[in-house]
XYZ file of C-alpha atoms in Angstrom:
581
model
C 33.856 19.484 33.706
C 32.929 23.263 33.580
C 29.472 22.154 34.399
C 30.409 20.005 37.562
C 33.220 22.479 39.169
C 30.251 25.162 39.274
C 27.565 23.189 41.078
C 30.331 21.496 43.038
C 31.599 25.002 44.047
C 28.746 26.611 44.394
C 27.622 23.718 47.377
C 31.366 23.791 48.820
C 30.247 27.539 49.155
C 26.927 26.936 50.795
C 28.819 24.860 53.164
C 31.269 27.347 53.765
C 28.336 29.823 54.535
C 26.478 27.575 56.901
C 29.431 26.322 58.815
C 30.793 29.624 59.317
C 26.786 30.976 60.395
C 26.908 28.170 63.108
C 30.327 28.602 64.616
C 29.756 32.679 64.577
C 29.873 34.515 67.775
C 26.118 35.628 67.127
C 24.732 32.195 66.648
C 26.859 30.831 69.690
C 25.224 33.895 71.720
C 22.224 32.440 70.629
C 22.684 28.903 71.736
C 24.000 30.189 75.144
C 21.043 32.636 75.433
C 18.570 29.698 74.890
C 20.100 27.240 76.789
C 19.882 29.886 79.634
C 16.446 30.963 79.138
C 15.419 27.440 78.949
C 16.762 26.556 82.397
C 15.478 29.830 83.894
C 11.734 29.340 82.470
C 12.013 25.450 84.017
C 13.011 26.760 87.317
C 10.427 29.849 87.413
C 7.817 27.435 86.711
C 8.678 24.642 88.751
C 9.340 26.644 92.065
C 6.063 27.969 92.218
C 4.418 24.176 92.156
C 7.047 22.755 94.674
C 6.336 25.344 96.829
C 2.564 24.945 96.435
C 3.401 21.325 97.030
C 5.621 21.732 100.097
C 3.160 23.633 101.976
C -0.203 22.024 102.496
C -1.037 23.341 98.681
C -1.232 26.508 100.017
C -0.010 30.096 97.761
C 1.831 31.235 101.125
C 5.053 29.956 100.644
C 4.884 31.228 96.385
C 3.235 34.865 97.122
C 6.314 35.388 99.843
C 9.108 34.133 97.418
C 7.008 37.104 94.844
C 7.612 39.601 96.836
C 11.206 38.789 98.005
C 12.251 38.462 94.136
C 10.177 42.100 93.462
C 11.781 43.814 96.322
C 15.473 42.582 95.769
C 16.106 43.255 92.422
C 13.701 46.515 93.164
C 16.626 47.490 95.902
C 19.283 46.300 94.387
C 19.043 46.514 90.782
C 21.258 49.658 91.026
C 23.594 48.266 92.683
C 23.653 44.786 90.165
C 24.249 47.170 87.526
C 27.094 49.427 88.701
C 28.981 45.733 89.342
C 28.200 44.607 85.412
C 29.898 47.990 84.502
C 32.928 47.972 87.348
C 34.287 44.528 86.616
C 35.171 42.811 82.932
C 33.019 41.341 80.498
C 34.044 38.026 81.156
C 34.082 37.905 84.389
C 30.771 39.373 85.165
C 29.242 36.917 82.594
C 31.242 33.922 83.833
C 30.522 34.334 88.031
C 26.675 35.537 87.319
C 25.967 31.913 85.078
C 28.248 29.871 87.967
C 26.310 31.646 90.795
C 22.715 31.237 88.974
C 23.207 27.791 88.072
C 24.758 26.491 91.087
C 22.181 28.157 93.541
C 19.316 26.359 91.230
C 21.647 22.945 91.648
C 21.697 23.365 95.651
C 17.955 24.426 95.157
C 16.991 21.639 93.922
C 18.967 19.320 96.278
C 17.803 20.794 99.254
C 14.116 20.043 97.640
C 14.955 16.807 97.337
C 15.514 16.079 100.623
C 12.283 18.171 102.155
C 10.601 15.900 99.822
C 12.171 12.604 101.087
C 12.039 13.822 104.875
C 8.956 16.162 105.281
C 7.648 14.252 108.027
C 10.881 13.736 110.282
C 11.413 17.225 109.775
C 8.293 18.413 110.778
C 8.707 16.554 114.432
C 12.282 17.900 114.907
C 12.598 20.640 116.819
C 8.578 21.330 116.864
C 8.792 22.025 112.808
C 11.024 24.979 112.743
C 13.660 23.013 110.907
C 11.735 22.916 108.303
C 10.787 26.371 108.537
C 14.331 27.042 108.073
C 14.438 25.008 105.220
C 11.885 26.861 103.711
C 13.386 29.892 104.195
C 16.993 28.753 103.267
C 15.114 27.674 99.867
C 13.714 31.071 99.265
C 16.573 32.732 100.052
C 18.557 30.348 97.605
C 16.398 30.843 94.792
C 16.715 34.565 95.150
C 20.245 34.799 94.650
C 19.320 32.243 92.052
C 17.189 35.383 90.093
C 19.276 38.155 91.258
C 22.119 36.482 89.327
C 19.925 35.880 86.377
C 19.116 39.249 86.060
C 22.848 40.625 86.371
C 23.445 37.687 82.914
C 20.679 39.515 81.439
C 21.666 42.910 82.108
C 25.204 41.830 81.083
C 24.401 39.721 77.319
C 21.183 41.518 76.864
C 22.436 45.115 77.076
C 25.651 44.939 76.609
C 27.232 41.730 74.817
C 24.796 41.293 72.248
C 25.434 45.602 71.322
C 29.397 44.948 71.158
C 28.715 41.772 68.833
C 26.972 43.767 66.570
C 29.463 46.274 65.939
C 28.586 49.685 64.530
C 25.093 47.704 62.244
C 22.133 48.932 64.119
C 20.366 46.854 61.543
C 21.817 44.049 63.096
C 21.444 45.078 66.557
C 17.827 44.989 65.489
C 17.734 41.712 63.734
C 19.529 40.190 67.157
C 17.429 41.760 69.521
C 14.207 40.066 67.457
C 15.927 36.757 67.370
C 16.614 36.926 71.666
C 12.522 37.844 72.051
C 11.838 34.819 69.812
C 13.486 32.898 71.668
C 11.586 34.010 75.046
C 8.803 33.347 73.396
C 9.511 29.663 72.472
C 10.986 28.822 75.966
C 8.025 30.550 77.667
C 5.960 28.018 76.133
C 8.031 24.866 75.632
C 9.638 24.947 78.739
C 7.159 24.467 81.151
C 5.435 22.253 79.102
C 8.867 19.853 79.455
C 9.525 19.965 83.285
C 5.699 19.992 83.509
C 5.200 16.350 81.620
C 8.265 15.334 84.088
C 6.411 16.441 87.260
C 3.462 14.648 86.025
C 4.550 11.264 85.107
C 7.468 11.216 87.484
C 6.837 13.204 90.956
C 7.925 16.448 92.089
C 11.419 14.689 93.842
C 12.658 13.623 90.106
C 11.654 17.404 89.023
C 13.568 18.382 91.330
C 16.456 16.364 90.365
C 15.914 16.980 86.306
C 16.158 20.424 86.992
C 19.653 20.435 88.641
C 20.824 17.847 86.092
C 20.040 20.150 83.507
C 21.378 23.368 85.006
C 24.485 20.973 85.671
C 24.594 20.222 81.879
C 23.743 24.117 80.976
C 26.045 25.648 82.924
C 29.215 23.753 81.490
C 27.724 24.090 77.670
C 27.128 28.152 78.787
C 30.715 28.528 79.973
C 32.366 27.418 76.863
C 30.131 29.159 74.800
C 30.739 32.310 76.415
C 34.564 32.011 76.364
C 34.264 31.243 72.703
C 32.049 34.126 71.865
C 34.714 36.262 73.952
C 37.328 34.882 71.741
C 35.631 35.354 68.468
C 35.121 38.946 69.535
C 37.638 40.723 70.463
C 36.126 44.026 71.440
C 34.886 42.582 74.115
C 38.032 42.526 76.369
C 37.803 46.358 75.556
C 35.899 48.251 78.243
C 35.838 51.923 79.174
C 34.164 52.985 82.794
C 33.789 56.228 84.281
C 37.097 55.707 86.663
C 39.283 55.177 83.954
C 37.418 58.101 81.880
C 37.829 60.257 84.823
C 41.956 59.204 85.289
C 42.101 59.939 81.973
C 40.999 63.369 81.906
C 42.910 64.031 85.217
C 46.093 62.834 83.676
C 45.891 65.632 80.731
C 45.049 68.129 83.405
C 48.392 67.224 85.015
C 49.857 67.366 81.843
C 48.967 70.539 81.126
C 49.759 72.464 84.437
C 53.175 71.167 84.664
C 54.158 72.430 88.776
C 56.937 70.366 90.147
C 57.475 72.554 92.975
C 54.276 72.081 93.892
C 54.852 68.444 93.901
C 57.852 68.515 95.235
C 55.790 69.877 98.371
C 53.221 67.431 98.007
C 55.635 64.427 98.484
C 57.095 65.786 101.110
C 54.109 66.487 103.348
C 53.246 63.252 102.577
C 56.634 61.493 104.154
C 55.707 64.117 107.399
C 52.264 62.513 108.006
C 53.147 58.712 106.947
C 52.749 57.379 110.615
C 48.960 58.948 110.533
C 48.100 57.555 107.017
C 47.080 54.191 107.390
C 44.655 55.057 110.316
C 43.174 57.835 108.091
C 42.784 55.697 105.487
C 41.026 53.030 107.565
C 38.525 55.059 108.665
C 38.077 56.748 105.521
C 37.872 53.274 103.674
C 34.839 51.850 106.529
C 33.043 54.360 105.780
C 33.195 54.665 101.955
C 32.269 51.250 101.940
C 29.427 51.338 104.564
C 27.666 53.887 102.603
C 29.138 52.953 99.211
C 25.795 50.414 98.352
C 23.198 53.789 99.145
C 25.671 56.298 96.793
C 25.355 53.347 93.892
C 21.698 53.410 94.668
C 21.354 57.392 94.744
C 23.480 57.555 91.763
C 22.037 55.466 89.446
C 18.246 56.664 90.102
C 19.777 60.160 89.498
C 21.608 58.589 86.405
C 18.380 56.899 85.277
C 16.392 59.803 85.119
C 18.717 62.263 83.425
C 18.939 59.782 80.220
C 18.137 61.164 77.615
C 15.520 58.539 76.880
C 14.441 58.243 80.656
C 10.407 58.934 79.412
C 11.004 56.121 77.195
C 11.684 53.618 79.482
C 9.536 54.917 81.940
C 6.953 54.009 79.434
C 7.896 50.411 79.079
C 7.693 50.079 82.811
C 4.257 51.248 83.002
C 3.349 48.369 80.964
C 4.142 46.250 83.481
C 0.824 47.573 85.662
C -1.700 45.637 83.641
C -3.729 42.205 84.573
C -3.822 42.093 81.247
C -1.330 38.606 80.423
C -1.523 35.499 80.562
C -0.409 35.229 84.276
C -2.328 33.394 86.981
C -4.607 36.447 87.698
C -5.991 36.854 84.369
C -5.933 32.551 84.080
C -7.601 32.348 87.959
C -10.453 34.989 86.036
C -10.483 33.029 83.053
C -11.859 29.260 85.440
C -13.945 31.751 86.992
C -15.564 32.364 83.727
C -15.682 29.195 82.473
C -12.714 28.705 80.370
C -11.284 25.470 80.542
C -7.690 24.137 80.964
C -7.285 23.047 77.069
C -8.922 26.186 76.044
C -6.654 28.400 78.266
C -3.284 26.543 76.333
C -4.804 27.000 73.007
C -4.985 31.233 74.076
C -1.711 31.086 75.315
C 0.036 29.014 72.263
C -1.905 32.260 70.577
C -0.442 34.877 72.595
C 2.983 33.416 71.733
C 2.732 32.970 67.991
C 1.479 36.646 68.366
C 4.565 38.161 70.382
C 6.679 36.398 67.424
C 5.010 38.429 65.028
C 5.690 41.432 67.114
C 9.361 40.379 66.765
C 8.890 40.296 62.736
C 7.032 43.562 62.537
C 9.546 45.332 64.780
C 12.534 44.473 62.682
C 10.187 45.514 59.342
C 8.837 48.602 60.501
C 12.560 49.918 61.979
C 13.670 49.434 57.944
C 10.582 51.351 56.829
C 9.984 54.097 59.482
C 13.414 54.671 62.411
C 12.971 53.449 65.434
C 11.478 55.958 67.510
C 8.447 55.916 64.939
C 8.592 52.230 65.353
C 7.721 53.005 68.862
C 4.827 55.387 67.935
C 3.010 52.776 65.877
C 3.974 50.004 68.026
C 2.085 52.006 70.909
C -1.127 52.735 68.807
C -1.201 48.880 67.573
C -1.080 48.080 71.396
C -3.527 50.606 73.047
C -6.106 49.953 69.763
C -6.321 46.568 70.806
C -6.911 46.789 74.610
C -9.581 48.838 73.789
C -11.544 45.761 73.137
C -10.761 44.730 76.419
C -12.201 47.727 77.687
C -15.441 47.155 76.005
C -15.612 43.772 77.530
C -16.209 45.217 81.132
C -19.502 46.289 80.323
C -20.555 43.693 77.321
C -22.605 40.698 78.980
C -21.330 38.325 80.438
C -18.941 40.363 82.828
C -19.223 39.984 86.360
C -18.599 44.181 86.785
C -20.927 45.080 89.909
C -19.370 48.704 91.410
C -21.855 47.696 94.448
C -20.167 44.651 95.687
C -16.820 46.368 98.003
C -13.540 45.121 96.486
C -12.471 45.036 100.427
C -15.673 42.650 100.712
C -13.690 39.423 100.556
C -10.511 40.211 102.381
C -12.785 42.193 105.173
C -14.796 38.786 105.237
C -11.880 36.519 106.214
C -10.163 39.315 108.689
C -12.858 39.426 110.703
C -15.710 37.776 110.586
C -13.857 34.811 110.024
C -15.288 33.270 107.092
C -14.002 30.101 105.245
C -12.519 30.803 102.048
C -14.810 30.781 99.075
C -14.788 27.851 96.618
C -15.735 27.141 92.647
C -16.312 24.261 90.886
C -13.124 23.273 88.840
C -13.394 21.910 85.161
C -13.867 18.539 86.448
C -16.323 19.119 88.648
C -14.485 19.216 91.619
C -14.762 22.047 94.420
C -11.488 24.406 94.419
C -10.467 26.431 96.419
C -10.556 30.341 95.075
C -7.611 32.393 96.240
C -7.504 36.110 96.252
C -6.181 35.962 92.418
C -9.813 33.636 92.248
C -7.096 31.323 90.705
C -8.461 27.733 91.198
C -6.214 25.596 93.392
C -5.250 23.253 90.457
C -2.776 21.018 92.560
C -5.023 20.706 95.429
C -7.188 17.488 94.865
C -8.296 17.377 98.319
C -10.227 20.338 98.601
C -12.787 20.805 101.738
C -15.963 19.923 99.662
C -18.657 22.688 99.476
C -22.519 22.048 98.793
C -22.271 20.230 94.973
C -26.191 20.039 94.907
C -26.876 19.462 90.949
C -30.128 22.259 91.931
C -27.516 24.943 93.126
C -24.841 24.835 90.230
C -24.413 28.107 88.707
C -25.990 29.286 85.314
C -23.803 29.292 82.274
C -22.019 32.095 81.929
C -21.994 34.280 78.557
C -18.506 34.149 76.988
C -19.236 37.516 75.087
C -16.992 39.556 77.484
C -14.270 36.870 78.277
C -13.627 36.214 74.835
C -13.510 40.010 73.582
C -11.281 40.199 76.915
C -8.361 37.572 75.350
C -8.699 38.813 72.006
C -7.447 42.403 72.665
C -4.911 40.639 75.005
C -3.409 38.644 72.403
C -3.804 41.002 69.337
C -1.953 43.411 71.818
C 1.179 41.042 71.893
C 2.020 41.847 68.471
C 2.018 45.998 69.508
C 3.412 45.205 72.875
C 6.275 42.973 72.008
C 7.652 45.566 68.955
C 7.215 48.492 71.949
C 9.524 46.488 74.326
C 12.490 45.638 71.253
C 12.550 49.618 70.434
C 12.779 50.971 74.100
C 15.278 48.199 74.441
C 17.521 49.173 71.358
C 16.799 52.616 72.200
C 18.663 51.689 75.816
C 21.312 50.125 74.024
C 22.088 53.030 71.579
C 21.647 56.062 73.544
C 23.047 54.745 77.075
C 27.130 55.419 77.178
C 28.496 52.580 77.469
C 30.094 52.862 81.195
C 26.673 53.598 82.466
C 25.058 50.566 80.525
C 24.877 48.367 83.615
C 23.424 50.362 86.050
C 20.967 52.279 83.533
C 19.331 48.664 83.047
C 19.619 48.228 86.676
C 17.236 51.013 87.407
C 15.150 49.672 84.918
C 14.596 46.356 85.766
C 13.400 48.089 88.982
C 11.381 50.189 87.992
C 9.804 46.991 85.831
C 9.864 44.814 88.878
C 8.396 48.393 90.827
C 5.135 48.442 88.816
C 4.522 44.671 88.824
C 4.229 44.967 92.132
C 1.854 47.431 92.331
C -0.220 45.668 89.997
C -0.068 42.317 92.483
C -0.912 45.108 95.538
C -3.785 45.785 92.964
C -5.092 42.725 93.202
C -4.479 42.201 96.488
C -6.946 45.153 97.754
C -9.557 43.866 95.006
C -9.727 40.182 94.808
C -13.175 39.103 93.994
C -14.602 38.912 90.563
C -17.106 41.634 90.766
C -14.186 43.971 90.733
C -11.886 42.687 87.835
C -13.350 44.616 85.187
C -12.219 47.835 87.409
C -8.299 45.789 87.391
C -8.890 46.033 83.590
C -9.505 50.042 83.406
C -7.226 50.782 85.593
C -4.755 48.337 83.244
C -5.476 49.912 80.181
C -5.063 53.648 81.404
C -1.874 52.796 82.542
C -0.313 51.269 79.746
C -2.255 54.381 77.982
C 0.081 56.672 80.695
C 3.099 54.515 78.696
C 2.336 55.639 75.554
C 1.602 59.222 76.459
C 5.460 59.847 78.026
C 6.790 57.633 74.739
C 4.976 60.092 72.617
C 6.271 62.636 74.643
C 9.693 61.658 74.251
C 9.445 61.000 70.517
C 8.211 64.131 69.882
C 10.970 66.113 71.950
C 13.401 63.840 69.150
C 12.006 64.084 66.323
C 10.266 67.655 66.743
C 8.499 68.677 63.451
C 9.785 65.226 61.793
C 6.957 63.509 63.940
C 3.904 63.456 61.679
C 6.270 63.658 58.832
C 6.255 60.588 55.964
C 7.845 57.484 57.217
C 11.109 57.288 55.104
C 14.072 54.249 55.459
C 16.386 57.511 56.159
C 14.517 58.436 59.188
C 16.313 56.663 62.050
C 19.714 58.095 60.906
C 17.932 61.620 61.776
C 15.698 60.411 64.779
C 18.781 58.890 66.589
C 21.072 61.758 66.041
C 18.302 64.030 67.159
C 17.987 62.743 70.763
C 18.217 65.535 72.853
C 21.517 65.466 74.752
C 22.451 62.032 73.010
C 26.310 62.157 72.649
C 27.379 58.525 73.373
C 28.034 56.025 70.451
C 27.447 52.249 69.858
């Protein structure tokens, strides 16, 4: 009986473990993270091709809803932040998941019916009701992000630090787990909505999409009420007005002057008939300039953190053409990639970032954090040296002679059509200024498809030495962004925590930009492997102010042994680092 009360207790235990793992508040924030991610990498996807679809399969309509995402969160990512840290946990998660979901749900309705009614829309009113409705979707799908990024900035930075309590090794572990999950959804994702499109139409896409962000954004609301519940230091928030009150309270305390109060209260029962009119005006103008003060303030916050070079850093990894976006893809059909070959590289680039993940939360055991950062930097840089060696192996369409302003100077005005390649299947394309092939546009204006003028084979020496620094960089690159992030978490006070990540994300969103504006100037092909220097010194910019910032922490320490005791002595040695977890 002995014999069968021990296995019997020992599975009753297991069961015990494993029902308790799946109803914890870190698993739940999990589930709720995934289910959001999932729904945001649909949409992101999905958007693009609609809008592609909507407009004559034309990149208008997509390059203007880039820019309008880049330059609101790049304005107002202050001011996102400073209302994560103002208003309650719950609350701020809660109104950013109703407000993302339910613009993606209107979204996608409003799709819907350009879809059904293009044509009567485009004779009413000479076409500028649909115009409107293009805008009106734009504009939609922009609060859509901006909300997204304010659930980010709220579970990513804040939620998931609370949750983990005082374990840094935790904090670690959960930080891995939320990039693992990116990477999945990245992947899986668009693959889902993408078979939809494809053996439905873009109308049912349109309509899966807001049935799932319907479905999400129920699931996400109970899961974030009982993560609140299962954890109660969440409903425990301090900001800088109740820090300040505080302090002015003791003050009080301290000087103890009734007369002077006595005074005080009586002035103010002199002047109450010219009160409310002071106040008025006082009050319009506080909040008319209140949004540029929250901007001011938390640029000025920003860069007097303590690990300000650090994140700095990280943002000027975000000025690269080296990913697997449609720049480096539109290169890739230029060089004779194909379609199946470009999804095998990216199912590689993922499985890569996952082992970033894994050799983050390894090396922050072995080595701290901040060293973490140091090797995660050299890993990176080491392997986009290959892809500097590509722009001059054969096979790489590098010519310095041929004007990067060549192709946009061509089309301003001399009034040239615009260029076109042959696609995989043998079709003409049109080549934008990304020289991304058209892949939705099966009606391309057919150029001269003589079997005597097709182009020679061309070498894959420097395109493949090109993707395999990108994706052996993944595995540097992804353990960079997890320690700057933690670092963020740790060192940022926790009032501030909002509007630090703010700034941030704009300074992210700041230096994509300028790497789209990069492009934009020097379009052709000829000038890519120029994009690619320029790439890799910036990212090597980002290591040089991480390096400088880890050596201002650790001082002598840095080119000291690795030991597991290190991060206890690199974290308390940031310099003017006096907030806790």
């Amino acid at each position: 009986m002995a014999r069968e009360a021990g296995p019997a207790g020992e599975r009753q235990r297991r069961c015990g473990a494993l029902v308790g793992y799946f109803t914890s508040a870190k698993f739940l924030l999990y589930l709720g993270h995934a289910l959001s991610t999932w729904g945001d990498r649909m949409w992101h996807f999905a958007v693009s091709v609609f809008l592609v679809e909507l407009y004559g399969n034309s990149l208008l309509l997509t390059a203007v809803y880039g820019l309008v995402v880049a330059g609101s969160v790049l304005l107002l990512g202050a001011i996102i932040g400073d209302w994560v840290d103002k208003n309650s946990r719950l609350k701020v998660a809660q109104t950013s998941l109703v407000v993302q979901n339910a613009s993606v749900i209107l979204c996608g309705i409003i799709l819907m019916i350009i879809f059904l009614f293009k044509t009567q829309l485009l004779t009413l009113y000479h076409g500028w009701l649909l115009t409107m409705c293009y805008i009106l979707v734009i504009t939609i799908a922009n609060i859509a992000n901006l909300a997204s990024t304010a659930t980010a900035i709220t579970i990513q930075r804040d939620w998931i630090v609370v949750v983990a309590g005082e374990d840094r090794s935790k904090l670690a572990d959960m930080n891995a787990t939320i990039r693992r999950i990116d990477q999945l959804t990245n992947i899986l994702a668009p693959m889902a909505v993408g078979q939809v499109m494809t053996f439905g139409s873009p109308m049912i896409g349109c309509g899966f999409i807001s049935g799932w962000n319907l479905m999400s954004m129920c699931v996400e609301y109970l899961l974030l009420w009982k993560v609140y519940q299962k954890t109660p230091t969440l409903a425990l928030k301090c900001s800088k007005v109740e820090e300040s009150e505080l302090k002015q309270l003791n003050v009080k305390k301290e000087n103890d002057m009734k007369p002077a109060e006595g005074v005080q209260l009586i002035v103010e029962k002199d002047v109450a008939g010219f009160e409310p009119q002071q106040e008025k005006e006082v009050g319009c103008a506080a909040r008319i300039a209140e949004p540029f003060i929250t901007f001011r303030d938390g640029w000025v916050a920003y860069y007097n953190q303590p690990v300000f070079l650090a994140g700095m850093g990280l943002a000027f990894l975000y000025m690269t053409v080296l990913g697997f976006d449609c720049i480096t893809t539109g290169y890739a059909y230029t060089q004779g990639l194909s379609g199946s070959v470009l999804s095998l590289l990216m199912g590689a680039s993922a499985i890569t970032g996952i082992m970033g993940t894994v050799a983050f939360t390894w090396l922050r055991r072995k080595c701290g954090l901040i060293r973490t950062g140091l090797i995660s930097g050299i890993a990176q840089f080491s392997c986009l040296v290959l892809c500097a060696i590509s722009v001059f192996m054969p096979g790489s369409p590098l010519d310095l002679t041929v004007s990067p302003f060549a192709d946009i100077s061509a089309r301003l005005f001399e009034n040239e059509p615009l260029p076109t390649i042959a696609s995989p299947g043998g079709e003409p394309e049109v080549a934008f200024a990304t020289g991304m092939p058209n892949l939705l546009n099966g009606s391309a204006t057919p150029a001269n498809t003589d079997p005597e003028m097709s182009p020679e084979p061309v070498p894959l020496i420097s395109v493949s030495l090109l993707f395999a620094g990108v994706i052996a960089a993944r595995v540097g690159l992804w353990s960079f962004d997890l320690t700057v992030t933690q670092l963020l978490q740790e060192n940022v006070a926790e009032s501030e925590r909002g509007i630090i990540n703010g700034v941030q994300n704009s300074m992210n969103y700041l230096l994509d930009l300028l790497h789209f504006i990069m492009v934009i100037l020097a379009p052709n092909p000829e000038a890519f492997g120029l994009l690619v220097l320029i790439s890799v010194s910036f990212v090597a910019m980002g290591h040089i102010m991480y390096f400088r910032f880890a050596q201002k922490s650790l001082g002598k320490q840095l080119l000291a042994c690795c030991t597991p005791d290190s991060e206890a002595v690199s974290d308390s040695s940031l310099p003017g680092n006096t907030s806790t977890v």
